[in-house]
Short mmCIF file of C-alpha atoms and ligand atoms in Angstrom, two decimals:
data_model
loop_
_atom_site.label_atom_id
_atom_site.label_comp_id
_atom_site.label_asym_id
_atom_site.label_seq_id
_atom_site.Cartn_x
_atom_site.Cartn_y
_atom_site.Cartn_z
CA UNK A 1 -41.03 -51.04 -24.99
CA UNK A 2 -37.43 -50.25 -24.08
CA UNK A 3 -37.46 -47.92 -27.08
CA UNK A 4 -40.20 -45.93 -25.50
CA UNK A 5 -38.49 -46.15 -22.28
CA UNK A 6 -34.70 -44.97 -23.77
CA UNK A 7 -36.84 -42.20 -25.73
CA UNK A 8 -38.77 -40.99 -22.65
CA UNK A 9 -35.68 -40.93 -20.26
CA UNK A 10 -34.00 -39.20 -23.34
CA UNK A 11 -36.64 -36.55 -23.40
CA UNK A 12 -36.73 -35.94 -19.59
CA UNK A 13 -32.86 -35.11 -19.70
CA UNK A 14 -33.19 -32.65 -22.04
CA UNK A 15 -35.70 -31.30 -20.32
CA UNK A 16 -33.31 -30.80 -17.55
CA UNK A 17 -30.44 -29.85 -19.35
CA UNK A 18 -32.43 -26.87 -20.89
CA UNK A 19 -34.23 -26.20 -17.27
CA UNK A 20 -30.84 -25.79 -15.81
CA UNK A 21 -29.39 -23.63 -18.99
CA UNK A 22 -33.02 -21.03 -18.74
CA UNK A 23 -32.26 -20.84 -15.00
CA UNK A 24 -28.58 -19.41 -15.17
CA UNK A 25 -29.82 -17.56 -18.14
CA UNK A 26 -32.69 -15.83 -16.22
CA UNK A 27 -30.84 -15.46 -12.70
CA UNK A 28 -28.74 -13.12 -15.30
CA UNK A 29 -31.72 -10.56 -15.62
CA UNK A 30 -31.67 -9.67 -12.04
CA UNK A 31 -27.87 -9.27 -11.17
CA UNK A 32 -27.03 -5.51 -12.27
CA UNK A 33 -27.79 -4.60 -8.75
CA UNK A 34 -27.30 -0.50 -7.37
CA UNK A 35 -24.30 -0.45 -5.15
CA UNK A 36 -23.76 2.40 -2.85
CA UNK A 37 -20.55 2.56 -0.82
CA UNK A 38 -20.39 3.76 2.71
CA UNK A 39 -17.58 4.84 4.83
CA UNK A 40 -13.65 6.28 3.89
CA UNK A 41 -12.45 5.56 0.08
CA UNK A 42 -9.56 4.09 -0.61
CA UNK A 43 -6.86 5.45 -2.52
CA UNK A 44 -4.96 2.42 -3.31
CA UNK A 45 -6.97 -1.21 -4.46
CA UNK A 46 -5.16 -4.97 -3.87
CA UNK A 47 -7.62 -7.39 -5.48
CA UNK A 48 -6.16 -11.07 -4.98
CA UNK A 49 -7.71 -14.43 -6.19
CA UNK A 50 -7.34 -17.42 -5.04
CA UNK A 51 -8.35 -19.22 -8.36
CA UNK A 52 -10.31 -22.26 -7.18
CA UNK A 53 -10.52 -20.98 -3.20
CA UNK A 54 -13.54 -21.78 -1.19
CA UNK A 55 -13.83 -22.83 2.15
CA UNK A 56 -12.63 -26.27 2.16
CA UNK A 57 -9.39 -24.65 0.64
CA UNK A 58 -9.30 -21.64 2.89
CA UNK A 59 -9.59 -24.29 6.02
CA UNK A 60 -6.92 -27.03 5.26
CA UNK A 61 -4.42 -24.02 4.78
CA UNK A 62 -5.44 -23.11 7.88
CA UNK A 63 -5.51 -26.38 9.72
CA UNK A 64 -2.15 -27.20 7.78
CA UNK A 65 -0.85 -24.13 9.45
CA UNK A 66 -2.16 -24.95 12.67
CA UNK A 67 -5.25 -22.92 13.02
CA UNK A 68 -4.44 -19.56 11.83
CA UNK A 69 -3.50 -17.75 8.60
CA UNK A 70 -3.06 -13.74 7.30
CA UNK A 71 -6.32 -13.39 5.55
CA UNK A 72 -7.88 -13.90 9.36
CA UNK A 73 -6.77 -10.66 10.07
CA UNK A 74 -9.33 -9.41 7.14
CA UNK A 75 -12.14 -8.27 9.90
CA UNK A 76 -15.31 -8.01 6.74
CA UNK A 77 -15.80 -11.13 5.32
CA UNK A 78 -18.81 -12.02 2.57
CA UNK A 79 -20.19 -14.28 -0.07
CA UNK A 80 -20.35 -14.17 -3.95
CA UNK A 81 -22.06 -16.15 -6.45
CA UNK A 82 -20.35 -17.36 -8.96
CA UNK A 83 -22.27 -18.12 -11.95
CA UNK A 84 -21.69 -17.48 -15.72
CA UNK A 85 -23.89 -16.80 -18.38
CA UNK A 86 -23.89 -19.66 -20.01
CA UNK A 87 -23.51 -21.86 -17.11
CA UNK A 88 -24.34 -22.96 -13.45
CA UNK A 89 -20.49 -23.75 -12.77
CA UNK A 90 -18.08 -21.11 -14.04
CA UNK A 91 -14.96 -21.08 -15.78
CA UNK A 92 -11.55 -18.72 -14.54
CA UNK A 93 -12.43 -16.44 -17.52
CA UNK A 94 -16.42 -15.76 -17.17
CA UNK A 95 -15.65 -15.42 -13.65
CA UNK A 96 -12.54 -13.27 -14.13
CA UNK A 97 -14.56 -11.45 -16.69
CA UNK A 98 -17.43 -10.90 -14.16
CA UNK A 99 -15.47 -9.04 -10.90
CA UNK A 100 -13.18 -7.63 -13.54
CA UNK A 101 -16.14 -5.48 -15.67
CA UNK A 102 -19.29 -6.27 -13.52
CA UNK A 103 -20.51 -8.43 -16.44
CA UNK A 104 -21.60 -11.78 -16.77
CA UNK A 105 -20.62 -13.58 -19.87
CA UNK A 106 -20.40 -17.40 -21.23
CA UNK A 107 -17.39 -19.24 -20.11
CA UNK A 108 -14.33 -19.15 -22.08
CA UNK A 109 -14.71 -15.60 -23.16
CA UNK A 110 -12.37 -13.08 -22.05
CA UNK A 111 -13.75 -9.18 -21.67
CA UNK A 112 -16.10 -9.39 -23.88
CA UNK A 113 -20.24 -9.94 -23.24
CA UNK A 114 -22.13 -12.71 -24.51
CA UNK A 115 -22.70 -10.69 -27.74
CA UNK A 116 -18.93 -10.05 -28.60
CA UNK A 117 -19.24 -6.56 -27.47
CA UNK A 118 -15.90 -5.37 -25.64
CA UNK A 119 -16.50 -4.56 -21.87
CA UNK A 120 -13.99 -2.56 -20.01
CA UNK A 121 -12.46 -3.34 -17.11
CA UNK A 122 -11.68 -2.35 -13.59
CA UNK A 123 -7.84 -1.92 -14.74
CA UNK A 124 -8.40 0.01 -17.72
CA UNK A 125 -10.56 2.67 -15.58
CA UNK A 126 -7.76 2.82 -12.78
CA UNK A 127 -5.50 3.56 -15.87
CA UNK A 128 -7.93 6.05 -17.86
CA UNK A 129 -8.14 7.97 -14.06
CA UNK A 130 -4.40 8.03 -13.85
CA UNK A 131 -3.34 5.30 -11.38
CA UNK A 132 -0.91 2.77 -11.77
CA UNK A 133 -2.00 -0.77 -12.56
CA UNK A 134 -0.46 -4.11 -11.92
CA UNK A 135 -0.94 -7.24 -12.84
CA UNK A 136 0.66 -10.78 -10.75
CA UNK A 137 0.06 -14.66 -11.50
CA UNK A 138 1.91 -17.80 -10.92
CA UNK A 139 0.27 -19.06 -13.56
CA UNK A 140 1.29 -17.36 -17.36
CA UNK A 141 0.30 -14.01 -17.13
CA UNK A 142 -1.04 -14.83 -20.35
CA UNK A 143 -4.06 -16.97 -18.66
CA UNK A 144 -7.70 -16.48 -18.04
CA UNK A 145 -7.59 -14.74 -14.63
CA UNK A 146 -4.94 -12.28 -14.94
CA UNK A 147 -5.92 -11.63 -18.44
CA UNK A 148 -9.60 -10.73 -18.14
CA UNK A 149 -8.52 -7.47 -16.76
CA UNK A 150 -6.80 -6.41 -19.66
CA UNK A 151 -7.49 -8.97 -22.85
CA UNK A 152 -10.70 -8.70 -25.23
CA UNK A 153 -10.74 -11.81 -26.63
CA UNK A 154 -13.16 -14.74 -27.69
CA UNK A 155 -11.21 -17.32 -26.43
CA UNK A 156 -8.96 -17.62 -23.28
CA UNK A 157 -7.02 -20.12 -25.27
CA UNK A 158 -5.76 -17.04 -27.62
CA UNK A 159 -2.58 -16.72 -25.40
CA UNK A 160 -0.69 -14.50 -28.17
CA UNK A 161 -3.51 -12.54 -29.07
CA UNK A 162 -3.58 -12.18 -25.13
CA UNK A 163 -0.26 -11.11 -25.07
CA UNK A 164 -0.94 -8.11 -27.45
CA UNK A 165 -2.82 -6.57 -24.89
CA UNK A 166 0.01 -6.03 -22.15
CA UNK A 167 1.27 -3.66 -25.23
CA UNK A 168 -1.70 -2.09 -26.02
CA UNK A 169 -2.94 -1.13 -22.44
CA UNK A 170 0.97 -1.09 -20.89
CA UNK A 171 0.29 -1.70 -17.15
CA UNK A 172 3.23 -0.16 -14.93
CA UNK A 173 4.01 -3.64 -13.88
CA UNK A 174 3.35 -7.68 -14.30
CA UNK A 175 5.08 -10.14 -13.22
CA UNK A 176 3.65 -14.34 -13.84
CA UNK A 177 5.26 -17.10 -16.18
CA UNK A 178 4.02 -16.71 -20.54
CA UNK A 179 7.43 -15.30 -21.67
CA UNK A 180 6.89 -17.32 -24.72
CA UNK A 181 3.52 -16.26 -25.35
CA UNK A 182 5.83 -12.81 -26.10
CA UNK A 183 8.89 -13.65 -27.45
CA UNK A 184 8.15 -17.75 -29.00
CA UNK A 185 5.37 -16.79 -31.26
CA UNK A 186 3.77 -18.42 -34.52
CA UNK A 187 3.53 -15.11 -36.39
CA UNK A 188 7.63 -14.91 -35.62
CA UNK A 189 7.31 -11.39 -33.86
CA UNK A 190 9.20 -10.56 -30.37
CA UNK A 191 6.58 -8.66 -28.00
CA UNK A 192 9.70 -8.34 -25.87
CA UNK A 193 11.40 -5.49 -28.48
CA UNK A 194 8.10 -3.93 -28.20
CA UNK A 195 7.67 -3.79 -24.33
CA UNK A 196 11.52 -2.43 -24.16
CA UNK A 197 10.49 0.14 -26.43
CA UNK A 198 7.78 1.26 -24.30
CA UNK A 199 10.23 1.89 -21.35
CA UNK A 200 9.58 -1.59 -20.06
CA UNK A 201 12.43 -3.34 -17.87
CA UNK A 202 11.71 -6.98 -19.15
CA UNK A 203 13.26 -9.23 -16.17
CA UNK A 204 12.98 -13.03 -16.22
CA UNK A 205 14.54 -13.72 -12.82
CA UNK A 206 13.33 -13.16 -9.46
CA UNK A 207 16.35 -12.41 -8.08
CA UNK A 208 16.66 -9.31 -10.20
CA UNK A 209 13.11 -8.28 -10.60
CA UNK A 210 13.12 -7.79 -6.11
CA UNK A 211 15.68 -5.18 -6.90
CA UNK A 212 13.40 -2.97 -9.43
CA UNK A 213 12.30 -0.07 -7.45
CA UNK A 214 10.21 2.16 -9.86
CA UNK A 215 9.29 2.22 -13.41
CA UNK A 216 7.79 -0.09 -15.41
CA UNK A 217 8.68 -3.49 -15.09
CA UNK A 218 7.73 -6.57 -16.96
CA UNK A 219 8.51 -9.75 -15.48
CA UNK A 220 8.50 -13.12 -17.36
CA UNK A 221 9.73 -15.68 -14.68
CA UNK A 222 8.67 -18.42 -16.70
CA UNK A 223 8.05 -20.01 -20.77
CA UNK A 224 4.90 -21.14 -19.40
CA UNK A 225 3.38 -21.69 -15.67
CA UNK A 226 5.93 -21.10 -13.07
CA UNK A 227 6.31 -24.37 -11.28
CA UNK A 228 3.75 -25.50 -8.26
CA UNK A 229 4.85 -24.93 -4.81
CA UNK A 230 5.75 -28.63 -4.31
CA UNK A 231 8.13 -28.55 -7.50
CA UNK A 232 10.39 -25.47 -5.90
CA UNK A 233 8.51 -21.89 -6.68
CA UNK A 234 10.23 -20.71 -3.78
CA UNK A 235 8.89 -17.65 -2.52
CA UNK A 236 7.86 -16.28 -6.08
CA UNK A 237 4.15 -14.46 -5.33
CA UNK A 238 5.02 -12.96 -1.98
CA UNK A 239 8.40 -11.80 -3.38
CA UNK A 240 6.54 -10.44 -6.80
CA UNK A 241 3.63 -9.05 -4.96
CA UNK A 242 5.62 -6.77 -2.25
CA UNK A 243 8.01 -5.72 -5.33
CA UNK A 244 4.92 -5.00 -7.11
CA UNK A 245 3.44 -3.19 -4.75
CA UNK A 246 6.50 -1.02 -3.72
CA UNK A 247 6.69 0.37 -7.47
CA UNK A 248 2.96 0.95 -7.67
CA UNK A 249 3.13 2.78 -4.63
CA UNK A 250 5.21 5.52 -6.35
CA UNK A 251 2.39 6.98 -8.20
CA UNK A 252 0.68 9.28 -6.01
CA UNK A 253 -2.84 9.10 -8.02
CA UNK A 254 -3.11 5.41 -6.51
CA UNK A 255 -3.09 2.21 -8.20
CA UNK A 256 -5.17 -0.92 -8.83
CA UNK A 257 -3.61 -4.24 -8.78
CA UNK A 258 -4.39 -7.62 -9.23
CA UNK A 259 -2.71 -10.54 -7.78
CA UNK A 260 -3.90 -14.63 -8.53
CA UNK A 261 -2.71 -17.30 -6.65
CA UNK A 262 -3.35 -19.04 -9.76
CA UNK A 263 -2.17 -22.69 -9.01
CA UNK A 264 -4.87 -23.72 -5.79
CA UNK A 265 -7.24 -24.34 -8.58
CA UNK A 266 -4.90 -26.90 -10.39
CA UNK A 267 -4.27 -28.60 -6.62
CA UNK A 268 -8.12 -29.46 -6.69
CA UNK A 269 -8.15 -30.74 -10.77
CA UNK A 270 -5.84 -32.68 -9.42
CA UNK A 271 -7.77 -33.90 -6.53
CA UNK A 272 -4.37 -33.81 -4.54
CA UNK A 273 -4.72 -32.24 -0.77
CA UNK A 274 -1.33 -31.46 -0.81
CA UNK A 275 -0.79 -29.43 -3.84
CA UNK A 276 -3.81 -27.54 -2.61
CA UNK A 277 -2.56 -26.91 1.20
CA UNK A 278 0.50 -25.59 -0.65
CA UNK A 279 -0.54 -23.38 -3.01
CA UNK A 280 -3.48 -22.43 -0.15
CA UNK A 281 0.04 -21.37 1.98
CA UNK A 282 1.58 -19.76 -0.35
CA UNK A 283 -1.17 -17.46 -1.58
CA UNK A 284 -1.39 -16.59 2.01
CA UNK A 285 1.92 -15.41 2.43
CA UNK A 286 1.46 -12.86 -0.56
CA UNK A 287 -1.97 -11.88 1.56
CA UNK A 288 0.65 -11.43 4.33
CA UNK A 289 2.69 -8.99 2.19
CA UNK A 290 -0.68 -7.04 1.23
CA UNK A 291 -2.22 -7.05 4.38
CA UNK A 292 1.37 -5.51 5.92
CA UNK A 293 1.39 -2.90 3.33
CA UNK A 294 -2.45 -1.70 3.70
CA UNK A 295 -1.91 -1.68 7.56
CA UNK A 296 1.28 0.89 7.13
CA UNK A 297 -0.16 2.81 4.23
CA UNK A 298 -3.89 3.38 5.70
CA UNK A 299 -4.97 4.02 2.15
CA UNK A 300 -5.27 1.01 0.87
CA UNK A 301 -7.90 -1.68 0.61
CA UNK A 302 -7.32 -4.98 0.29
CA UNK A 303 -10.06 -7.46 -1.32
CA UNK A 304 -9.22 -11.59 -1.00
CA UNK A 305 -11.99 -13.71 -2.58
CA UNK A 306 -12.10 -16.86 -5.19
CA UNK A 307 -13.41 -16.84 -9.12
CA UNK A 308 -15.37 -20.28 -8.20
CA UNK A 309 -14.60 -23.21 -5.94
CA UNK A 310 -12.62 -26.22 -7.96
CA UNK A 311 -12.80 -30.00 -7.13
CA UNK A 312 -15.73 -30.11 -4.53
CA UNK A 313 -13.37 -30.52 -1.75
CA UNK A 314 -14.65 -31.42 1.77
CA UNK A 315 -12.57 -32.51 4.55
CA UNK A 316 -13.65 -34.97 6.67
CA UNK A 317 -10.99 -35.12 9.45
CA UNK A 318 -8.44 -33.14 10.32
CA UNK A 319 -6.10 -32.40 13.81
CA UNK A 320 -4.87 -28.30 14.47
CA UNK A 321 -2.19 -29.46 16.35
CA UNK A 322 -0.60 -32.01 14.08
CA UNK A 323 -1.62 -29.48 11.20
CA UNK A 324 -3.03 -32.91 9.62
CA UNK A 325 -5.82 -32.83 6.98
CA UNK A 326 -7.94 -35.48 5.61
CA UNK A 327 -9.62 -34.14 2.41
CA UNK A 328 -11.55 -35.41 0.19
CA UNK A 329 -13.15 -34.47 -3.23
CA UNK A 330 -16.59 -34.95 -5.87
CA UNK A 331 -15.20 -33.87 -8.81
CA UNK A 332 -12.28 -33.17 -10.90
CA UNK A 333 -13.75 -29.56 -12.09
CA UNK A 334 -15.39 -26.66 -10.44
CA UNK A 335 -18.14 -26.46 -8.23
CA UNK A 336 -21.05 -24.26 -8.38
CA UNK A 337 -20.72 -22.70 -4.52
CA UNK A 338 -20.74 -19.43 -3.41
CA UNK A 339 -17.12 -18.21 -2.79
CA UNK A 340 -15.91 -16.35 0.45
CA UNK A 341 -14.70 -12.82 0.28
CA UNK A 342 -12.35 -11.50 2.55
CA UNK A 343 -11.69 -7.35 3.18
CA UNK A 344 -8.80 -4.84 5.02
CA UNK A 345 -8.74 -1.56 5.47
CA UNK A 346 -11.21 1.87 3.66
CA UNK A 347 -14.09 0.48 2.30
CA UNK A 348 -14.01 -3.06 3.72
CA UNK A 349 -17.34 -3.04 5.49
CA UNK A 350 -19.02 -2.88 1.97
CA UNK A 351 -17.70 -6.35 1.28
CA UNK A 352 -19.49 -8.15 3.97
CA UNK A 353 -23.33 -9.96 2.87
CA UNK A 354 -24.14 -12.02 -0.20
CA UNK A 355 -24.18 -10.62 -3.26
CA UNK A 356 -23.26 -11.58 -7.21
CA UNK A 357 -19.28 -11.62 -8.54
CA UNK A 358 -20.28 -8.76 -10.91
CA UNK A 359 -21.08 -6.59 -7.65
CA UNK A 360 -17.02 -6.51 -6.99
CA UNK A 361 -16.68 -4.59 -10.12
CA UNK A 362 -19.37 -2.03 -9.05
CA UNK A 363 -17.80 -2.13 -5.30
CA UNK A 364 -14.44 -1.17 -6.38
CA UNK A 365 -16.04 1.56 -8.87
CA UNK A 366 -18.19 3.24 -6.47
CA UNK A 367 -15.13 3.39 -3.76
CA UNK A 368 -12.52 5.24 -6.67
CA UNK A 369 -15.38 7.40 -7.59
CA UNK A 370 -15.55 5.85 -11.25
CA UNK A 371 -18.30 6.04 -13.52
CA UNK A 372 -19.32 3.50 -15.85
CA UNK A 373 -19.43 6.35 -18.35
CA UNK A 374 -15.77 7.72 -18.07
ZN1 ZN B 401 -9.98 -24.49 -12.89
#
């Protein structure tokens, strides 16, 4: 009798499991939606990620910070859903993979679709056009977000194989932790020879990569992740994403650049409010440096949004004048929410609504006048 019972409640789970599996599979058919842009084109793209940002994130920053923060100054503001191919909850690099090509594939994979089939990327176009590209992480540069808009790999995990790609595709500039994903390999070769041959400046402090003006710059501030906010970072993203931007801004094509606050999403693993708020702050503070250059430029749009939403965070009490937060949290992975989008500047209306991660991909090709054909 128990038997039966174990067997039957056996049965009815997998039932579910595969129920769940057929619905993320089949909510795939019906995602390649048309997207037509209205309204002035940008010249210039800023795509940051939060990785791990929804609400309950964006909030305690802002209740931390006593009610306000940059990205309110973003007047557009939408919803994306998140899911992967394989799955109802994401992962950094199906998600990454998914705004960066406008395909959905399982997580885990990097630029590639669920078949194995390369898929290129926002980046690559903007290079293939003739703007500059950039590239900006806290995190090694090396990791899933950053590096599925320029790696083609099966694995995230394949950090050195990753690394092959900043030679192959050569954005102008990058700047995130990984240096020994470069220049401490297994197969004994230094990436860092190669990147100075290319013209690169290869920088590993911050102090000296602020003073780079133009050309093409690779900085490796770290061997691995650059330390959280709460561990001294300092003012790494903000300073790396206003240097970035001021050498990108040279090229008179335009450029495309992407810039993660990679280390929110590690706050909420962690289940710890305060690494979050941090992190939250800091990321900010980069949108601050964006936000400031779109506004002076006028040709630039800026695009803030999450890959998925990471430790189920809610908060349940909270004061904006003490900047106090009580938070609390269901998991110690990702969540399967919709993600808010935040937009500045030409093109930024087209942002607003609800509408799949992949649709990014086709927003930000439609406003540079890309086709998928180029
Ligand atoms: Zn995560």
């Amino acid at each position: 009798m128990k038997r039966t019972i174990f067997f039957s409640a056996m049965l009815i789970m997998l039932v579910i499991v595969s129920g769940c599996r057929q619905t993320a599979e089949s909510q795939l058919q019906d995602v390649s939606s048309k997207v037509l842009v209205s309204g002035k084109k940008p010249k210039n793209i800023i795509f940051m990620i939060g990785d791990g940002m929804g609400i309950s994130q964006v909030y305690a920053g802002m209740t931390a910070n006593k009610g306000h923060l940059n990205l309110e100054k973003c007047a557009y503001t939408g919803l994306q859903k998140t899911f992967s191919a394989s799955d109802y909850i994401t992962d950094s690099a199906a998600s990454g993979t998914a705004m960066a090509s406008g395909t959905k594939t399982k997580n885990g994979i990097l630029g590639k679709d669920t078949t194995g089939k390369d898929v290129k990327t926002i980046l690559e176009y903007a290079r293939d056009h003739g703007l500059a590209t950039g590239l900006v992480a806290t995190s090694a540069i090396t990791h899933a977000t950053p590096a599925s808009f320029i790696a083609h790999v099966k694995s995230r995990n394949q950090y050195e194989d990753i690394a092959r790609f900043f030679i192959r595709h050569g954005p102008d500039v990058f700047i995130g932790g990984g240096r020994d994903n470069f220049a401490s390999r297994k197969d004994g070769e230094n990436l860092l020879d190669s990147l100075k041959a290319q013209g690169y400046r290869v920088i590993f402090s911050m102090d000296s990569i602020e003073q780079v003006k133009h050309g093409k710059l690779a900085g490796l501030t770290a061997p691995v992740h650059n330390p959280p906010m709460t561990e001294g970072r300092g003012n790494m993203l903000p300073e790396a994403t206003a240097t970035a931007l001021n050498i990108l801004s040279n090229d008179p094509d335009g450029f495309f650049i992407m810039i993660e606050g990679s280390q929110i999403d590690w706050g909420g693993h962690a289940n710890d409010q305060k690494y979050v708020i941090t992190e939250m702050l800091d990321f900010d503070n980069a949108v601050k440096q964006a936000l400031d250059f779109a506004e002076k430029d006028g040709n630039t749009l800026v695009v803030i949004t999450a890959d998925h939403e990471t430790g189920g965070m809610a908060l349940n009490g909270g004061n904006l004048k003490t900047g106090k937060v009580e938070a609390a949290f269901t998991t110690k992975g990702h969540t399967a929410v919709m993600v808010p989008v935040f937009a500045y500047g030409p093109g930024a209306e087209n942002f607003t609504g609800i509408y799949d991660n992949t649709d990014i991909f086709r927003k930000f090709m439609a406003l540079y006048g890309f086709s998928a054909t180029d």
